[in-house]
Short mmCIF file of C-alpha atoms in Angstrom, two decimals:
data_model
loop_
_atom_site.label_atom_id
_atom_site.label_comp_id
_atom_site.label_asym_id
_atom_site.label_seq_id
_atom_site.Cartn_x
_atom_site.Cartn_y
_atom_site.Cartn_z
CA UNK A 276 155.99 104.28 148.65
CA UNK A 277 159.51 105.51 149.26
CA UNK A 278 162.65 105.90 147.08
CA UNK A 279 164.12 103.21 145.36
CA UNK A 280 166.84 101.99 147.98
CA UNK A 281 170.03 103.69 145.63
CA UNK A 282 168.56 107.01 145.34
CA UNK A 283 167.43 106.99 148.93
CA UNK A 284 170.98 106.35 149.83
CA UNK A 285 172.36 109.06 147.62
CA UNK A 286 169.75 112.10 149.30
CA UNK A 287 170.69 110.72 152.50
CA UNK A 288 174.37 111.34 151.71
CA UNK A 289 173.97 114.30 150.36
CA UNK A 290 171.95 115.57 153.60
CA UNK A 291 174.11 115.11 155.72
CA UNK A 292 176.66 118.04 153.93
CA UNK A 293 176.64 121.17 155.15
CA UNK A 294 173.72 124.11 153.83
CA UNK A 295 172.10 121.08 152.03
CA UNK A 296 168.39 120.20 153.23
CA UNK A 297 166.21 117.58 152.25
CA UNK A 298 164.52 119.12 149.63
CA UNK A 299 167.86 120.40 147.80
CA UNK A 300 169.29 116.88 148.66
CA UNK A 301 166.74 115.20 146.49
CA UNK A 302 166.88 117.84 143.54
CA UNK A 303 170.73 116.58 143.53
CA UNK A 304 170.07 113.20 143.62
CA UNK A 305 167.72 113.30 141.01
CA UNK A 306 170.35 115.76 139.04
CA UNK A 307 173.16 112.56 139.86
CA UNK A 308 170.54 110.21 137.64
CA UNK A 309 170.65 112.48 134.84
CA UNK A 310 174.38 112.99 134.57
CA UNK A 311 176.57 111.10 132.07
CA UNK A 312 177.84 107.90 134.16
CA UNK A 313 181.75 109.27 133.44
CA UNK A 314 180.87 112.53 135.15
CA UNK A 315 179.44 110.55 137.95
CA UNK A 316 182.43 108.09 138.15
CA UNK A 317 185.35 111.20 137.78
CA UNK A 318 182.95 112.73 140.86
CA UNK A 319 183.14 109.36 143.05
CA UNK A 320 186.63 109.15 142.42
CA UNK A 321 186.73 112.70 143.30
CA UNK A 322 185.05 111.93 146.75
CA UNK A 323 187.67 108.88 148.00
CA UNK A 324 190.85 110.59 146.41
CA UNK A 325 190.36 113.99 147.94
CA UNK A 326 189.60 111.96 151.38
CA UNK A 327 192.45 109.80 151.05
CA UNK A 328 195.11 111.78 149.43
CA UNK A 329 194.72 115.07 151.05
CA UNK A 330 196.92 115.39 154.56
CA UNK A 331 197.77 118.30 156.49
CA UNK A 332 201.56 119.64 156.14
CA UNK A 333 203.02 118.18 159.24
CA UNK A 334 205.34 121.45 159.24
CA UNK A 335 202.44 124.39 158.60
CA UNK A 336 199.23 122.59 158.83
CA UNK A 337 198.06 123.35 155.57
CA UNK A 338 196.14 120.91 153.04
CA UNK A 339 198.69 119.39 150.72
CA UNK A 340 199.39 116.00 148.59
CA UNK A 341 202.76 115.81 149.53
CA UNK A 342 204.37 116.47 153.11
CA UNK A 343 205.78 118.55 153.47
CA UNK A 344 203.68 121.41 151.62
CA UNK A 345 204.74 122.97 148.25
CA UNK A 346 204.83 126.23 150.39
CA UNK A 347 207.05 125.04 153.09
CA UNK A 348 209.43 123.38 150.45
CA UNK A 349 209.05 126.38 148.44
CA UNK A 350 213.15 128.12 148.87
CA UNK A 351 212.20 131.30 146.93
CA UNK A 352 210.02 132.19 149.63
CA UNK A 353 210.70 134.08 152.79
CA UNK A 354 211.19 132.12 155.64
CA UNK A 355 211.70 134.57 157.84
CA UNK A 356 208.30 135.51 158.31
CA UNK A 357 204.76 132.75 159.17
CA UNK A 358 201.69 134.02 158.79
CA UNK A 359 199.41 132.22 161.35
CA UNK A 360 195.86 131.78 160.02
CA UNK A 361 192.66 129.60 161.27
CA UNK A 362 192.17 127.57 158.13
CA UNK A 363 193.23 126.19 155.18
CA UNK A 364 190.67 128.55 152.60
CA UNK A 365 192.57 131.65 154.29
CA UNK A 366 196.02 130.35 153.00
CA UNK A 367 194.49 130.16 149.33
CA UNK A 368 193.05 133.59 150.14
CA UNK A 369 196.29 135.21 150.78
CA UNK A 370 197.93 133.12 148.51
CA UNK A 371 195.51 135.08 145.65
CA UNK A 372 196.42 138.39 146.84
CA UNK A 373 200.05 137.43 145.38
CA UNK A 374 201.91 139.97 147.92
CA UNK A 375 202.83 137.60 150.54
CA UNK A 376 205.87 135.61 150.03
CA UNK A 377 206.78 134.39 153.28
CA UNK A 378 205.79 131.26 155.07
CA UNK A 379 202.09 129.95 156.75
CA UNK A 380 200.91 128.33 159.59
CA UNK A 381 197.74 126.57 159.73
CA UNK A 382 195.40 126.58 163.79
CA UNK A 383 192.60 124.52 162.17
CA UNK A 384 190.42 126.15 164.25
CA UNK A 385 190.33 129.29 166.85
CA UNK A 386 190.18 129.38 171.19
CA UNK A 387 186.36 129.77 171.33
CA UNK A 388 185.56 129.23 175.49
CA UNK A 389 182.01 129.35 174.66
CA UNK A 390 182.07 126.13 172.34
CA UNK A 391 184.82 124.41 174.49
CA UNK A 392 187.78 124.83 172.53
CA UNK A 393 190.93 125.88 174.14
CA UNK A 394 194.76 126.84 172.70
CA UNK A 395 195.51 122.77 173.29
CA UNK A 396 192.94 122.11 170.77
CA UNK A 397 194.25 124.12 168.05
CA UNK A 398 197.60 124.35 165.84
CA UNK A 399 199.47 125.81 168.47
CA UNK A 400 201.86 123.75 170.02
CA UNK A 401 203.51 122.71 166.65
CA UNK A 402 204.23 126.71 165.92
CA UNK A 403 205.92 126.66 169.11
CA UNK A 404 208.18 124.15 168.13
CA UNK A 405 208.52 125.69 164.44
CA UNK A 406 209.85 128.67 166.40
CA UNK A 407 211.83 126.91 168.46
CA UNK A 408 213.78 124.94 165.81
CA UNK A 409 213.65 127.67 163.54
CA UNK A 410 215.74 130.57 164.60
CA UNK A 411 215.25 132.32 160.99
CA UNK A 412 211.76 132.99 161.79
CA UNK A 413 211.99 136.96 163.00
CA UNK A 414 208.51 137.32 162.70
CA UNK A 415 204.78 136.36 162.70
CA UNK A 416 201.99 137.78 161.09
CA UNK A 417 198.41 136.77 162.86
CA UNK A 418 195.87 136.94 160.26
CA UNK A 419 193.09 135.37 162.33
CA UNK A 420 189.66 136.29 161.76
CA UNK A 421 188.88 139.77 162.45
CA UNK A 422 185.91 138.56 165.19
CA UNK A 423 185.87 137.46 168.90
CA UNK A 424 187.09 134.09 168.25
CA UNK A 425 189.91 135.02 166.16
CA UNK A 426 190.71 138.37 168.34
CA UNK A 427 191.10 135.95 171.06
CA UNK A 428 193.21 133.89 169.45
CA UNK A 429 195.31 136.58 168.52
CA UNK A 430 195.53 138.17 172.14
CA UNK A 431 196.12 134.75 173.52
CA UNK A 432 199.24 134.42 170.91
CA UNK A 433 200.60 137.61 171.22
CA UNK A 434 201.24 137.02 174.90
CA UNK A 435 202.37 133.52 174.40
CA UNK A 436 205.24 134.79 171.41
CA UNK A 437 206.04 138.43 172.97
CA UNK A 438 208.80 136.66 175.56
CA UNK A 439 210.35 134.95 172.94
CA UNK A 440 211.69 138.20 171.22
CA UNK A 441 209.94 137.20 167.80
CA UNK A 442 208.00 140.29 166.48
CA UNK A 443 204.25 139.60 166.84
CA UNK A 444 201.66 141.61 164.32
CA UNK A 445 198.30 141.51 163.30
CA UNK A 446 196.53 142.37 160.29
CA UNK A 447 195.18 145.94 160.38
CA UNK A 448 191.63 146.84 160.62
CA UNK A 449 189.58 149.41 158.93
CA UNK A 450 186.90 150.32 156.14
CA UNK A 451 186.89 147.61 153.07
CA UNK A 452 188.03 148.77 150.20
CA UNK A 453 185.07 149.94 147.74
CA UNK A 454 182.95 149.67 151.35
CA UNK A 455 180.81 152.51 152.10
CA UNK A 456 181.88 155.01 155.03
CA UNK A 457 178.11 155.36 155.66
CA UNK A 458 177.33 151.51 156.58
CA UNK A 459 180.47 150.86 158.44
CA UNK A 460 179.66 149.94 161.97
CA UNK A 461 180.90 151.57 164.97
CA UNK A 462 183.84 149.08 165.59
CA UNK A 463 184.94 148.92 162.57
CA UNK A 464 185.13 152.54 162.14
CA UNK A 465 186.85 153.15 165.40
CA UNK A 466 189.33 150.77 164.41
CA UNK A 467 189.97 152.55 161.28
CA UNK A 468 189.97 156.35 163.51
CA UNK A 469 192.33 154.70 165.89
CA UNK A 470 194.48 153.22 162.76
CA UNK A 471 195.02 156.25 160.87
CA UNK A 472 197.87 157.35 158.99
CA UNK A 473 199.61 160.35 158.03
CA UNK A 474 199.87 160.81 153.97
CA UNK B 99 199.06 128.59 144.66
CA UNK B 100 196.19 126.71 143.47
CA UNK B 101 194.35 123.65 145.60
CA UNK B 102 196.07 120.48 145.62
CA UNK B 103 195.09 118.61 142.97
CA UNK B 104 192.46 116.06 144.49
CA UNK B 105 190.62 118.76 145.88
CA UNK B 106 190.77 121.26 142.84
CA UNK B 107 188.99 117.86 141.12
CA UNK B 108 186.69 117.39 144.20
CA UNK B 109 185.38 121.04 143.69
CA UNK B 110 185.28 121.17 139.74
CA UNK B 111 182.66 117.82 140.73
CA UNK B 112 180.88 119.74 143.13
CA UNK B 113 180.42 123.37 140.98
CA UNK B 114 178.75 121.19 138.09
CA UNK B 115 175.83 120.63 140.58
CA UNK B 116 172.81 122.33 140.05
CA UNK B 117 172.52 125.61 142.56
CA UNK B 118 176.02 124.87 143.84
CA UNK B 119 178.32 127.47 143.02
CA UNK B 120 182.20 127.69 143.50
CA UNK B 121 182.49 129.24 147.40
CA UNK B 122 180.20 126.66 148.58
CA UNK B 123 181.71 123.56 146.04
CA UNK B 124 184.58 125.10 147.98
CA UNK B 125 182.92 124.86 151.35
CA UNK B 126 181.40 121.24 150.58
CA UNK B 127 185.02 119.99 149.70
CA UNK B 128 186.57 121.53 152.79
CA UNK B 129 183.66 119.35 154.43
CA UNK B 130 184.77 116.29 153.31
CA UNK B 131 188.00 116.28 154.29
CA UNK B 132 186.97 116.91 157.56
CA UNK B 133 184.35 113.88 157.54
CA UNK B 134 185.40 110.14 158.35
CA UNK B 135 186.36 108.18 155.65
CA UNK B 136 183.55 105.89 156.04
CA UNK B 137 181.16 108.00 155.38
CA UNK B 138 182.80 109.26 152.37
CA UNK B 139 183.12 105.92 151.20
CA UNK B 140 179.60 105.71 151.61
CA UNK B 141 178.37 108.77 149.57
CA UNK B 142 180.56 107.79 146.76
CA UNK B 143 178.93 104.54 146.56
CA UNK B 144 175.90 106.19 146.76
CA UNK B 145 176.74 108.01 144.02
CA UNK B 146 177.61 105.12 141.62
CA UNK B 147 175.46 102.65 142.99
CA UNK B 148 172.39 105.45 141.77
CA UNK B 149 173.69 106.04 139.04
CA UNK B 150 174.08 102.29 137.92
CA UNK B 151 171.24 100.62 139.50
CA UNK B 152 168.13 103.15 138.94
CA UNK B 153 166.35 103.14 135.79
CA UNK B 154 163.23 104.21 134.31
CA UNK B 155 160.21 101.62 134.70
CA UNK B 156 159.46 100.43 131.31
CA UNK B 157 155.81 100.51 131.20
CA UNK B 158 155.47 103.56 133.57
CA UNK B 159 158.70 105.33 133.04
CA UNK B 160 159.01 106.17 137.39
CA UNK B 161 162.76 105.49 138.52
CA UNK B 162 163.00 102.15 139.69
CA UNK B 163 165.62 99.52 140.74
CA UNK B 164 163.40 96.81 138.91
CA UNK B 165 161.88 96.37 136.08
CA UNK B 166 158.75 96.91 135.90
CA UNK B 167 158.67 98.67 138.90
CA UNK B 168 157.02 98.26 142.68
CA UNK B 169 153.94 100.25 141.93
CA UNK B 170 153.33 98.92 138.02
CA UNK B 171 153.53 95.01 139.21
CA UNK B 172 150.92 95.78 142.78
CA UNK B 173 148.21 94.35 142.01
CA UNK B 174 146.49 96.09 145.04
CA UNK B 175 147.02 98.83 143.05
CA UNK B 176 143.45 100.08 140.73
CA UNK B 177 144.97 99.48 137.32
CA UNK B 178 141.65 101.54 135.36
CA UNK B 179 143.05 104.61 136.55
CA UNK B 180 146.68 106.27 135.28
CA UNK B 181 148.02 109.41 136.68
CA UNK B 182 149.99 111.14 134.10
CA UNK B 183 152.36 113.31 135.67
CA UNK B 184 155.80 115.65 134.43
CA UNK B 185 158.71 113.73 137.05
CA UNK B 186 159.10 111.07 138.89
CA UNK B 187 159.37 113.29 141.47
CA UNK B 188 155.93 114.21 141.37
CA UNK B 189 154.51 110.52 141.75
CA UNK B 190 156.81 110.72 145.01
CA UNK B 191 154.68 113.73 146.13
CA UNK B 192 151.21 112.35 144.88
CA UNK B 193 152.04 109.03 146.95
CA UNK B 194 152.59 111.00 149.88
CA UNK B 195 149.05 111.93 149.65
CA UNK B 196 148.58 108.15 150.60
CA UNK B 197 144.94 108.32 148.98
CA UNK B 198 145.52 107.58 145.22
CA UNK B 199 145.66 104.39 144.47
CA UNK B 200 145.90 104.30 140.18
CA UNK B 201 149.19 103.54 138.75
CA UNK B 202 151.23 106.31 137.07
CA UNK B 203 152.89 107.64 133.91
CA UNK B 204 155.68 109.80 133.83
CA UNK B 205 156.39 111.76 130.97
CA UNK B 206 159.97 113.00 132.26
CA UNK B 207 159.19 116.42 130.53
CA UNK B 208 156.18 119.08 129.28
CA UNK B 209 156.02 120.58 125.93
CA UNK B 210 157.30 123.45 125.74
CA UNK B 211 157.63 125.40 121.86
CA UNK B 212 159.97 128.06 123.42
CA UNK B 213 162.94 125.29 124.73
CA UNK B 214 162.01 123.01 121.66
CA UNK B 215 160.48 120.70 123.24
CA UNK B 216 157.59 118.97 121.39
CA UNK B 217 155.10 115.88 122.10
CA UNK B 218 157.66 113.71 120.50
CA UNK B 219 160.31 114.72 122.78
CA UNK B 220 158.53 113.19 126.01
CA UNK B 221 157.36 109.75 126.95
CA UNK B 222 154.63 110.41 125.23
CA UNK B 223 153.77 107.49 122.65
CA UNK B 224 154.69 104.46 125.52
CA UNK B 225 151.57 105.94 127.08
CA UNK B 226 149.54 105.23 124.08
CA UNK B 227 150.87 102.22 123.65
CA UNK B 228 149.96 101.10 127.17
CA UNK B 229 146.42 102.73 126.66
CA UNK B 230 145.98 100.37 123.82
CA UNK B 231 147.30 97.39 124.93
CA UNK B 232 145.55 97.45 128.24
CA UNK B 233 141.75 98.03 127.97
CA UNK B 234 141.00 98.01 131.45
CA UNK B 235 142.29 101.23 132.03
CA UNK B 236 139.37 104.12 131.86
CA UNK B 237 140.27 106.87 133.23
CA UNK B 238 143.84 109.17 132.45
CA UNK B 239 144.08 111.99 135.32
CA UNK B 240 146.37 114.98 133.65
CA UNK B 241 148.44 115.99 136.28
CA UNK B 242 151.02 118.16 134.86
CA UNK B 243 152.21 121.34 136.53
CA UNK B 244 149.91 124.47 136.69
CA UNK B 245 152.01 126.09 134.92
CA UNK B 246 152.11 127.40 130.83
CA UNK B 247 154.03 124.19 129.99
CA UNK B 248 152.18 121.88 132.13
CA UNK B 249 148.72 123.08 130.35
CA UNK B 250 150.17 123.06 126.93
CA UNK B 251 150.73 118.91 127.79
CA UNK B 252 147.64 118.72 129.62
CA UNK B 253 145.36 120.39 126.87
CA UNK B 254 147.38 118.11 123.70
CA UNK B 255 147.37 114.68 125.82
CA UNK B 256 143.17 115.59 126.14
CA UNK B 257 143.16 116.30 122.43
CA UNK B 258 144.84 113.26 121.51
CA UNK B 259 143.12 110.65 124.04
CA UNK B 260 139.31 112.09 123.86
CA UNK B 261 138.48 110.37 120.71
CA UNK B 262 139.36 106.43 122.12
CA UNK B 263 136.56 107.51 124.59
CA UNK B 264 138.83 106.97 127.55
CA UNK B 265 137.70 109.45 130.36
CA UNK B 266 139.95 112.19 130.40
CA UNK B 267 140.40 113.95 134.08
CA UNK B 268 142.40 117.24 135.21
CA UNK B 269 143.67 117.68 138.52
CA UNK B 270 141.35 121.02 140.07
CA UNK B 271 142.69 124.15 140.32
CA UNK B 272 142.01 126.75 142.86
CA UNK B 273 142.81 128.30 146.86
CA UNK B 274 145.60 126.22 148.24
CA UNK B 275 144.63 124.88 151.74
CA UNK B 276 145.79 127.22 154.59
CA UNK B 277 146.67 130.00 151.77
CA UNK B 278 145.05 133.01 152.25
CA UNK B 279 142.49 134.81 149.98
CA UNK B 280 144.39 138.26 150.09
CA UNK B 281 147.10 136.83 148.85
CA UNK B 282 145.69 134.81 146.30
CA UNK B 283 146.42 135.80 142.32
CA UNK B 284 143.82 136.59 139.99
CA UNK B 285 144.28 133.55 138.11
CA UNK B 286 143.92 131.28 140.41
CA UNK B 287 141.08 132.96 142.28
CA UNK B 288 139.50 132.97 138.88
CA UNK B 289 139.79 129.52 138.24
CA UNK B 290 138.51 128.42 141.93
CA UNK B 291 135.44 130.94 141.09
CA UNK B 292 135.10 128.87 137.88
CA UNK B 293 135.53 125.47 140.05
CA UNK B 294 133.13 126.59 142.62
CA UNK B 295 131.01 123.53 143.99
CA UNK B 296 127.57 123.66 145.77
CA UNK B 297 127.78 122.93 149.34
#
């Protein structure tokens, strides 16, 4: 005997998200048929809205109801300076360091050779143009993940922006703050040798 | 800057999920965006469509999307014998077995004094009901959990159906197959000493 068709539908679904196997997939399900039916409904609802009402920022890239994004619209902030970053989760994780007021722009993605993916496949093209059109924009911040994907990305953007005159950074590396100096690795504490400062 | 709305909604859903906490409702939402509508469509469907359409069996109390349901109305099935388990979950697991052929009872639930949870609490009297409305039935197999709650249900259903003379069965404990002995507690060594059969 299997499932009754609806629940077997429902694991199946919820199987084929990411981290889930089959065995947590059928605790859920089971968890779905013990819910109150609103909670289920307001999660449904949930599922179609964010699919149909969430678009990327046709300026920055960024997830956003309206286009374009509060952030670009946004005139208190700087918009003198984009901050390039791979994905969406990074602008809400600078966005809760509340330091940064300038501008973002989303790659969806990073140049990875080994899986295929080149600059054409990624955000880039767009922040060309944004630079282009935008002659306030004096510089850009790359905030790419600090591993070989996103150091590649970086290096590949760097030489692509230095002719144009804009000023090209990156975010420094070093030791985490609380980290340990003991279980930092080798590259990380090089980085932080090489990045030293005077007090 | 907080998440757009439809996905701040989409992740609230997700976080009530059992095991699911906020970075990967976070994570899960993210995924959705990213998968075609379709599919989403699907899943929230799914969703409802469980929700609405599955119910508890009647006479047995297993999920079912009819009433009674598949395995209560075979009548290839032996109806002398009923299988009382915890969830409906575990008459999945015992069909896997593909060698029991008895119908089922499911008592959604164990007593259990420290939650509150007394023989009133789970589906408790529909079994006694059924056990006196249909006298073919002459043997109940306990098959609770081995665990403190699971006992406590095992040890009052056998208390409560010994004196209508029905044969009253426990599922054997001892070595899982392909366990090893080393590893084995004392418990359950104990109780597969105790269980020891002549070869």
């Amino acid at each position: 005997m299997q499932y009754p068709e609806a629940i077997g539908r429902l694991i199946e679904s919820f199987t084929k998200l990411p981290g889930i196997g089959p065995k947590t997939a059928i605790r859920l399900a089971f968890h779905v048929l013990d819910m109150e039916e609103d909670d289920v409904l307001t999660f449904a609802k949930a599922l179609v809205s964010a699919k149909r009402d969430i678009k990327y920022c046709t300026v920055c890239g960024h997830i956003t109801d309206v286009d374009p994004c509060a952030i670009c619209t946004d005139s208190h902030r700087d918009e003198t300076v984009v901050c390039v970053v791979q994905d969406s989760r990074d602008v809400i994780a600078m966005e809760k360091m509340r330091e940064y007021r300038g501008k973002y722009h989303v790659l969806h993605g990073a140049i990875s050779p080994m899986e295929g993916i080149g600059p054409e496949d990624i955000n880039v093209s767009s922040l060309l143009t944004r630079l282009q059109e935008n002659e306030a924009i004096s510089e850009v911040i790359l905030a790419t993940n600090p591993n070989i994907e996103g150091e590649a990305t970086s290096m590949y953007l760097s030489r692509l922006l230095k002719p144009t005159g804009i000023r090209v950074t990156r975010l420094a590396h070093g030791l985490p703050v609380g980290g340990d100096l003991e279980y930092a690795d080798e590259v990380t504490l090089s980085r932080a040798m090489e990045g030293r400062r005077e007090l």
